[in-house]
mmCIF file of C-alpha atoms and ligand atoms in Angstrom:
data_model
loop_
_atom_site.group_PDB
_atom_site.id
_atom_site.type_symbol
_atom_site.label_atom_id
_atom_site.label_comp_id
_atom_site.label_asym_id
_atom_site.label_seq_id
_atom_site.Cartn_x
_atom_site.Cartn_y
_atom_site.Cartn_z
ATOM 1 C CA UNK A 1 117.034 182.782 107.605
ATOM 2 C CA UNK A 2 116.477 185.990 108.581
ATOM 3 C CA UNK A 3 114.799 185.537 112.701
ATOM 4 C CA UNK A 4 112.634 188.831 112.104
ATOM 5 C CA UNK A 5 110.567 187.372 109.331
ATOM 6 C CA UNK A 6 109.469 184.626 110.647
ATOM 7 C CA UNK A 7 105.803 185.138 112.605
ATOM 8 C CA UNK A 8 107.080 181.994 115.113
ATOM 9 C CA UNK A 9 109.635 184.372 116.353
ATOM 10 C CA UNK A 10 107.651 186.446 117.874
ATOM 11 C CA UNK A 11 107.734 184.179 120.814
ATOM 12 C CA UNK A 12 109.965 186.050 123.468
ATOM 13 C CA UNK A 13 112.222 182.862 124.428
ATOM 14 C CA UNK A 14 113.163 184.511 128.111
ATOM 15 C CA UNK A 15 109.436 183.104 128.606
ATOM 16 C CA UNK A 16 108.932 179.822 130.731
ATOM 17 C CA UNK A 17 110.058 176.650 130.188
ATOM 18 C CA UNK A 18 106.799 175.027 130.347
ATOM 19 C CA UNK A 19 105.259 177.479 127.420
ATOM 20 C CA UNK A 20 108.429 177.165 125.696
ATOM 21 C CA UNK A 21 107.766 173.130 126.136
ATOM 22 C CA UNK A 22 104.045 173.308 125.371
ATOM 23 C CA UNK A 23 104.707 175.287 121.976
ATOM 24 C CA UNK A 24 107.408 172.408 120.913
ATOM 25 C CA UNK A 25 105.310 169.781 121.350
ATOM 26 C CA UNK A 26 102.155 171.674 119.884
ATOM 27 C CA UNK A 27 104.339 172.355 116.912
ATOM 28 C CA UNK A 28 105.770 168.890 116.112
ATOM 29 C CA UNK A 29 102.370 167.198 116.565
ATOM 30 C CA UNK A 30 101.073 169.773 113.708
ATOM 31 C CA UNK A 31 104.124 168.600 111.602
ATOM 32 C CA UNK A 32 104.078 165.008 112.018
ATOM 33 C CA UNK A 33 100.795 163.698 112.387
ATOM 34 C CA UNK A 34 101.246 160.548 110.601
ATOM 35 C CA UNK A 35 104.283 159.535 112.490
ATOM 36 C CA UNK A 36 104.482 156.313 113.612
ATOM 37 C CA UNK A 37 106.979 153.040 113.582
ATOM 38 C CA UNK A 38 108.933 152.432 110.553
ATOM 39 C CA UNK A 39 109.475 149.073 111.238
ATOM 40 C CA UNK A 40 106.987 146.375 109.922
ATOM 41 C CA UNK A 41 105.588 144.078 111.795
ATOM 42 C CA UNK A 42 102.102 141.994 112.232
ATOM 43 C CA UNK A 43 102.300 140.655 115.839
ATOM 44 C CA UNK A 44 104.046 141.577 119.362
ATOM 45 C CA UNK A 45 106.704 139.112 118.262
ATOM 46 C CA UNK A 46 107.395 140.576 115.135
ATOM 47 C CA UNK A 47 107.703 143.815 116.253
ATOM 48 C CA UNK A 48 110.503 142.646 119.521
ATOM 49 C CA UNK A 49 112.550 140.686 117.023
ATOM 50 C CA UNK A 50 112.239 143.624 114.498
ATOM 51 C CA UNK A 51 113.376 146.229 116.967
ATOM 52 C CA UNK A 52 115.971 143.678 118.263
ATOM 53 C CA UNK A 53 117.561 143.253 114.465
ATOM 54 C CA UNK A 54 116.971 147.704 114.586
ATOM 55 C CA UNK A 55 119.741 148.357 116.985
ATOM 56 C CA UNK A 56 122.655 149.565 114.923
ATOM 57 C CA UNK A 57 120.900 149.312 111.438
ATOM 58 C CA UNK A 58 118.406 151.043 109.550
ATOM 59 C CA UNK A 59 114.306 150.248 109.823
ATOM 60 C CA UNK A 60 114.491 150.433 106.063
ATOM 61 C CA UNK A 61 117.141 147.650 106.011
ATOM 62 C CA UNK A 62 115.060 145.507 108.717
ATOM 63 C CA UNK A 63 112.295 145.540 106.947
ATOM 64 C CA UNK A 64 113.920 144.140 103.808
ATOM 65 C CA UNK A 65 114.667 141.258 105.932
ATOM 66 C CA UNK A 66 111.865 141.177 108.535
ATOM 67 C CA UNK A 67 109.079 139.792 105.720
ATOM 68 C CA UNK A 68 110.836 136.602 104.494
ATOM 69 C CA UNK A 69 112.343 135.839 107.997
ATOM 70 C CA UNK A 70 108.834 135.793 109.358
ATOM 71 C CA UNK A 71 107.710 133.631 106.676
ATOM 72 C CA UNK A 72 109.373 130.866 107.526
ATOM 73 C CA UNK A 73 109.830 131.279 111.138
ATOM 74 C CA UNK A 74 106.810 132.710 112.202
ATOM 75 C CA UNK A 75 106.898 132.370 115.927
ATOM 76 C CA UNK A 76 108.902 131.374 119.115
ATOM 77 C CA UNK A 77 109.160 128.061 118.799
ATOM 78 C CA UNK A 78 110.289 128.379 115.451
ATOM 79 C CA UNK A 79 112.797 130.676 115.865
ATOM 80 C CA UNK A 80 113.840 128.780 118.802
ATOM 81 C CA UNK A 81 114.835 125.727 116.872
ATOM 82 C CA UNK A 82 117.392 127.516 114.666
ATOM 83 C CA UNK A 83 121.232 127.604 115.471
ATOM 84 C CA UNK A 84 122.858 131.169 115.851
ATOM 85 C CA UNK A 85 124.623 130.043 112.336
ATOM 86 C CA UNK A 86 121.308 129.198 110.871
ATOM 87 C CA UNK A 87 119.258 132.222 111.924
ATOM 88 C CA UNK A 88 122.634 134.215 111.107
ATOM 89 C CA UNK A 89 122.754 133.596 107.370
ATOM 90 C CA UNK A 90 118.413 135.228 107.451
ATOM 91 C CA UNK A 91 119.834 138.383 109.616
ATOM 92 C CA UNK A 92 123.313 138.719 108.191
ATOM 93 C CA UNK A 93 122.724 142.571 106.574
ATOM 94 C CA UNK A 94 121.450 143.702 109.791
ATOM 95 C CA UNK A 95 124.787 143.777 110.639
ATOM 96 C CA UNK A 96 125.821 142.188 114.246
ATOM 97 C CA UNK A 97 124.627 139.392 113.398
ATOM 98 C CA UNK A 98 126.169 136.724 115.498
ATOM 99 C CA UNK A 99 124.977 138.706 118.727
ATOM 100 C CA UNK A 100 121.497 139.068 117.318
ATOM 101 C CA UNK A 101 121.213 135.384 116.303
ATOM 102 C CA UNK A 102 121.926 134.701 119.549
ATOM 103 C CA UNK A 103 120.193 137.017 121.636
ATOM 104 C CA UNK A 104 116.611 136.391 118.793
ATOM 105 C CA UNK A 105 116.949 132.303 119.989
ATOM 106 C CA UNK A 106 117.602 132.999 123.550
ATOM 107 C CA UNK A 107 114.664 135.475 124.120
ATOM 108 C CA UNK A 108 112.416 132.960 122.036
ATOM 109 C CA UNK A 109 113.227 129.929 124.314
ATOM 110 C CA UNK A 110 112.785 132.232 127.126
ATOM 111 C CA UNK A 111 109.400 133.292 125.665
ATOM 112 C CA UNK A 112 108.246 129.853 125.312
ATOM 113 C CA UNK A 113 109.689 128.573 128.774
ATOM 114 C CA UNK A 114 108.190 131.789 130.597
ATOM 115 C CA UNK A 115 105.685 133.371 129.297
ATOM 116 C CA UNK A 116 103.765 130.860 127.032
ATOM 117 C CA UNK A 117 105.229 131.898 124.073
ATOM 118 C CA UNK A 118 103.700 135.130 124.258
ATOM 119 C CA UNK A 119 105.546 138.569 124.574
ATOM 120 C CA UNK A 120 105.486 140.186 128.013
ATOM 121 C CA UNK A 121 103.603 143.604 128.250
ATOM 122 C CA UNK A 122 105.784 144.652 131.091
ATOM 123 C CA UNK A 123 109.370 146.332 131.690
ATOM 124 C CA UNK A 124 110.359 144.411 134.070
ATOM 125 C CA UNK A 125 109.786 140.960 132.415
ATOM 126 C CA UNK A 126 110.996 142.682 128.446
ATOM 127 C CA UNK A 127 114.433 143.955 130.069
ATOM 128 C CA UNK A 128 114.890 140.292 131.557
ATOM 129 C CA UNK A 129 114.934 139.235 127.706
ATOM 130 C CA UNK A 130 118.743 138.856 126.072
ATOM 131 C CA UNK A 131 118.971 141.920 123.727
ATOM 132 C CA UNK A 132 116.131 143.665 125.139
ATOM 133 C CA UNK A 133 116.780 147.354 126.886
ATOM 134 C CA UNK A 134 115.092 149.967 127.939
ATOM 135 C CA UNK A 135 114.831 151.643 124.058
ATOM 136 C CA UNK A 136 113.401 147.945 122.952
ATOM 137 C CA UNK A 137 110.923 147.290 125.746
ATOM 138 C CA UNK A 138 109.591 150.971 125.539
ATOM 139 C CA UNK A 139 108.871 150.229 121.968
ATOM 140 C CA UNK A 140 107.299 147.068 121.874
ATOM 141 C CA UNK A 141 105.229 148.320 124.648
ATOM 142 C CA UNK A 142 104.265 151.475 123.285
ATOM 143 C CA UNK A 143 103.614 150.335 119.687
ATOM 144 C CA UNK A 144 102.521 146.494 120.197
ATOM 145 C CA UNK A 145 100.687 147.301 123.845
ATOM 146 C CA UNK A 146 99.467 150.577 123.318
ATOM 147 C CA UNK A 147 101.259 151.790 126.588
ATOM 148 C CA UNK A 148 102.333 154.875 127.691
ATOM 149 C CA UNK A 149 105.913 154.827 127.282
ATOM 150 C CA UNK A 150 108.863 156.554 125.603
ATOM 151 C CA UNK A 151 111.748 154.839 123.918
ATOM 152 C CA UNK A 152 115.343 156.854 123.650
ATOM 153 C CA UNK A 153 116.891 156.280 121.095
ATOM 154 C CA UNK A 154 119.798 158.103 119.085
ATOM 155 C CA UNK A 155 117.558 160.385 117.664
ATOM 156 C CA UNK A 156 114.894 161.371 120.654
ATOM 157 C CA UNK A 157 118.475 161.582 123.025
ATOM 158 C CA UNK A 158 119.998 164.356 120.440
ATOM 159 C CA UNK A 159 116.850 165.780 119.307
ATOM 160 C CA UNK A 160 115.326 166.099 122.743
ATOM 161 C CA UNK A 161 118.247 167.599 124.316
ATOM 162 C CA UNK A 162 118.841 169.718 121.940
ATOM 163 C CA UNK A 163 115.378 171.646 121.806
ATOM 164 C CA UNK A 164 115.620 171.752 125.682
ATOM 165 C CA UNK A 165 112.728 169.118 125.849
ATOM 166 C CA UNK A 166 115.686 167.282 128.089
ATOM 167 C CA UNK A 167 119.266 168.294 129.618
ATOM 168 C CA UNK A 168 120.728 165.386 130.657
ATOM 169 C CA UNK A 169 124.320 163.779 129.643
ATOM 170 C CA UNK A 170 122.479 160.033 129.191
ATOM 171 C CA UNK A 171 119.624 157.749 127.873
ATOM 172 C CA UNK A 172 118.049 156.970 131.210
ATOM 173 C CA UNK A 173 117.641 160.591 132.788
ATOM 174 C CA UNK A 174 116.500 162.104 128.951
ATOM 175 C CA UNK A 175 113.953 159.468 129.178
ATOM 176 C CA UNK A 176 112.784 160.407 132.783
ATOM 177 C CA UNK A 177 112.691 164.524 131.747
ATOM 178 C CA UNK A 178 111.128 163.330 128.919
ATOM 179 C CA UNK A 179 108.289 161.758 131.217
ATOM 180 C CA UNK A 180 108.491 164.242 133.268
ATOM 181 C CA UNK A 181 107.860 167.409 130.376
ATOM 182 C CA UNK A 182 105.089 165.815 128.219
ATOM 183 C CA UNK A 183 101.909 165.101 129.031
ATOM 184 C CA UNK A 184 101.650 161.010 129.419
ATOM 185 C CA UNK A 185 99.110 160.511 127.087
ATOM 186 C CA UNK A 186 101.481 162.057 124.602
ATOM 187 C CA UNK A 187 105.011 159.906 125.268
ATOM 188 C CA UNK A 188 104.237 157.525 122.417
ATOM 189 C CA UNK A 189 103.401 159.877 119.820
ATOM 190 C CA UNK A 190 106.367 162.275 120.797
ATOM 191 C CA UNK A 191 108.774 159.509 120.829
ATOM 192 C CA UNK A 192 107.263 159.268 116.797
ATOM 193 C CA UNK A 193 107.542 163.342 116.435
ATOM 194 C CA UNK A 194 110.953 163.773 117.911
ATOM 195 C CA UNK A 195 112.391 160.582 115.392
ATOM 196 C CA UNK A 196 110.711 161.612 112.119
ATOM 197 C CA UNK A 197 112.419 165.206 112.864
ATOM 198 C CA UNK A 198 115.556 163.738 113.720
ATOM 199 C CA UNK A 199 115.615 161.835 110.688
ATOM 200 C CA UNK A 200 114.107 164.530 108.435
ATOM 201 C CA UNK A 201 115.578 168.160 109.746
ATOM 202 C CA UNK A 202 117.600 167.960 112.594
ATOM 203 C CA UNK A 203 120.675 164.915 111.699
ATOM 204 C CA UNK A 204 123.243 164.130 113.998
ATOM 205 C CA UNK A 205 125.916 165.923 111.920
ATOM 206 C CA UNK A 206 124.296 168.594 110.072
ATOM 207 C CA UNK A 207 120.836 170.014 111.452
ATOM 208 C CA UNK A 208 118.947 172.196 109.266
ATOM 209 C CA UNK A 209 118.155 174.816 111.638
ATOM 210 C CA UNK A 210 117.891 177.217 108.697
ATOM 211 C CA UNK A 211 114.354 175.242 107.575
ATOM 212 C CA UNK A 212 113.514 174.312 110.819
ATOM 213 C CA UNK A 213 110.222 174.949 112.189
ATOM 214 C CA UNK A 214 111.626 174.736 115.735
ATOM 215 C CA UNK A 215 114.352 177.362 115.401
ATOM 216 C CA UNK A 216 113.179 180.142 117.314
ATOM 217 C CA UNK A 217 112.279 177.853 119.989
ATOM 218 C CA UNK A 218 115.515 175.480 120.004
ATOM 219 C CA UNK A 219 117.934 175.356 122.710
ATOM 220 C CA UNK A 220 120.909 174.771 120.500
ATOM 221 C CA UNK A 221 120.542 177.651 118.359
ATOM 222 C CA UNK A 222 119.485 179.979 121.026
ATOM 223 C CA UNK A 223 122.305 178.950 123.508
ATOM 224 C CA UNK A 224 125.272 178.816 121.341
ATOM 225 C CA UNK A 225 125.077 175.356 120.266
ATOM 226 C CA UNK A 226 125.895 173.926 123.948
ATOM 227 C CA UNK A 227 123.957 171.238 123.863
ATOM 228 C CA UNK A 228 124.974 169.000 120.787
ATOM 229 C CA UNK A 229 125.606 165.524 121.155
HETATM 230 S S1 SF4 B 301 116.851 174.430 115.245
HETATM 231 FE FE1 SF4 B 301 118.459 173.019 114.565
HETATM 232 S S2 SF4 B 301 119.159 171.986 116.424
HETATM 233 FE FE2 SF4 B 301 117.154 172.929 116.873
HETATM 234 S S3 SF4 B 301 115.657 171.318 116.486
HETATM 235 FE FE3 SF4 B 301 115.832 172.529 114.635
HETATM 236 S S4 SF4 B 301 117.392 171.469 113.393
HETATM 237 FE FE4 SF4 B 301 117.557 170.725 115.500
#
């Protein structure tokens, strides 16, 4: 694409960070204003043990299994009662499922021995769960809690980095420059914007920074392509 035509490159990108920043984020809420989770889910607990089953597989592949799974084991103490081999053969195309299994039974017992069978709201108390990080408790209590929060995840690390939004080498200090570069009333929805255009325009292997709306903003194609993942 031909830089010259395009009326978004009239931005002089020696300006500031923070305009640079503030036009990013201004431009991917205009693009995805429907964005939200992908994963399906009714209830707090739904939504942990669908993010859980998320790691390493896709939300389209979860949510084949996530409707059935929930029908017959709706809760903690259902889930609770089922062997890793049992609750294995539901989750089995999730892929890891042995971990899973086990890490889905453990947090539910823990849920029902700690909390009342309820789902934390916290950090703290979600990262104390088996199978539950950082990405998962930011999630559930973002999406389920309506919380402030940001979840990294494959996407928002490369995505995020690579328009500049971040510069850091790991999960943990993306998601602090993250917190640190948008507005907090925005983290949720930017944690939506900055998947959907992962997914949609700007893949792990093959960006499309030809059809990008971003390009003339994007630290990757204006710096050589430093910062890929
Ligand atoms: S210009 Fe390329 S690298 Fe930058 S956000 Fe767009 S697709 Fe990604």
């Amino acid at each position: 694409m031909d830089k010259s035509k395009s009326s978004r490159n009239q931005i002089d990108y020696s300006s500031d960070k923070k305009t640079k920043i503030r036009e990013i984020l201004k431009l991917l809420e205009e693009e995805y204003t429907e964005a939200t989770t992908e994963l399906d889910y009714t209830n707090p607990f739904e939504l942990l043990v669908a993010t859980i089953l998320a790691a390493q597989c896709t939300d389209r592949q979860v949510n084949k299994v996530t409707p059935g799974l929930f029908r017959k084991y709706p809760g903690p103490a259902e889930m609770a009662a089922l062997t890793p081999e049992e609750l294995g053969k539901e989750i089995y195309s999730c892929g890891f499922y042995k971990t899973k299994s086990r890490n889905i039974i453990e947090t539910s017992r823990l849920l029902l021995a700690e909390y009342g069978g309820q789902v934390p709201e916290d950090m703290e108390s979600l990262t104390s769960l088996p199978g539950v990080g950082r990405k998962t408790a930011n999630v559930v209590m973002s999406n389920a809690f309506g919380k402030d929060a940001i979840a990294v995840d494959t996407h928002v690390f490369r995505v995020s980095n690579r328009l500049g939004l971040a510069a850091a080498e790991d999960v943990l200090n993306t998601e602090k420059q993250l917190m640190e570069n948008i507005p907090k009333n925005k983290w949720s929805e930017a944690h939506h914007w900055l998947i959907y255009h992962g997914r949609r325009v700007c893949k792990a292997r093959k960006p499309d920074c030809e059809n990008c709306f971003l390009q003339h903003l994007c630290r990757y194609q204006n710096e050589g392509q430093a910062s890929d993942d």
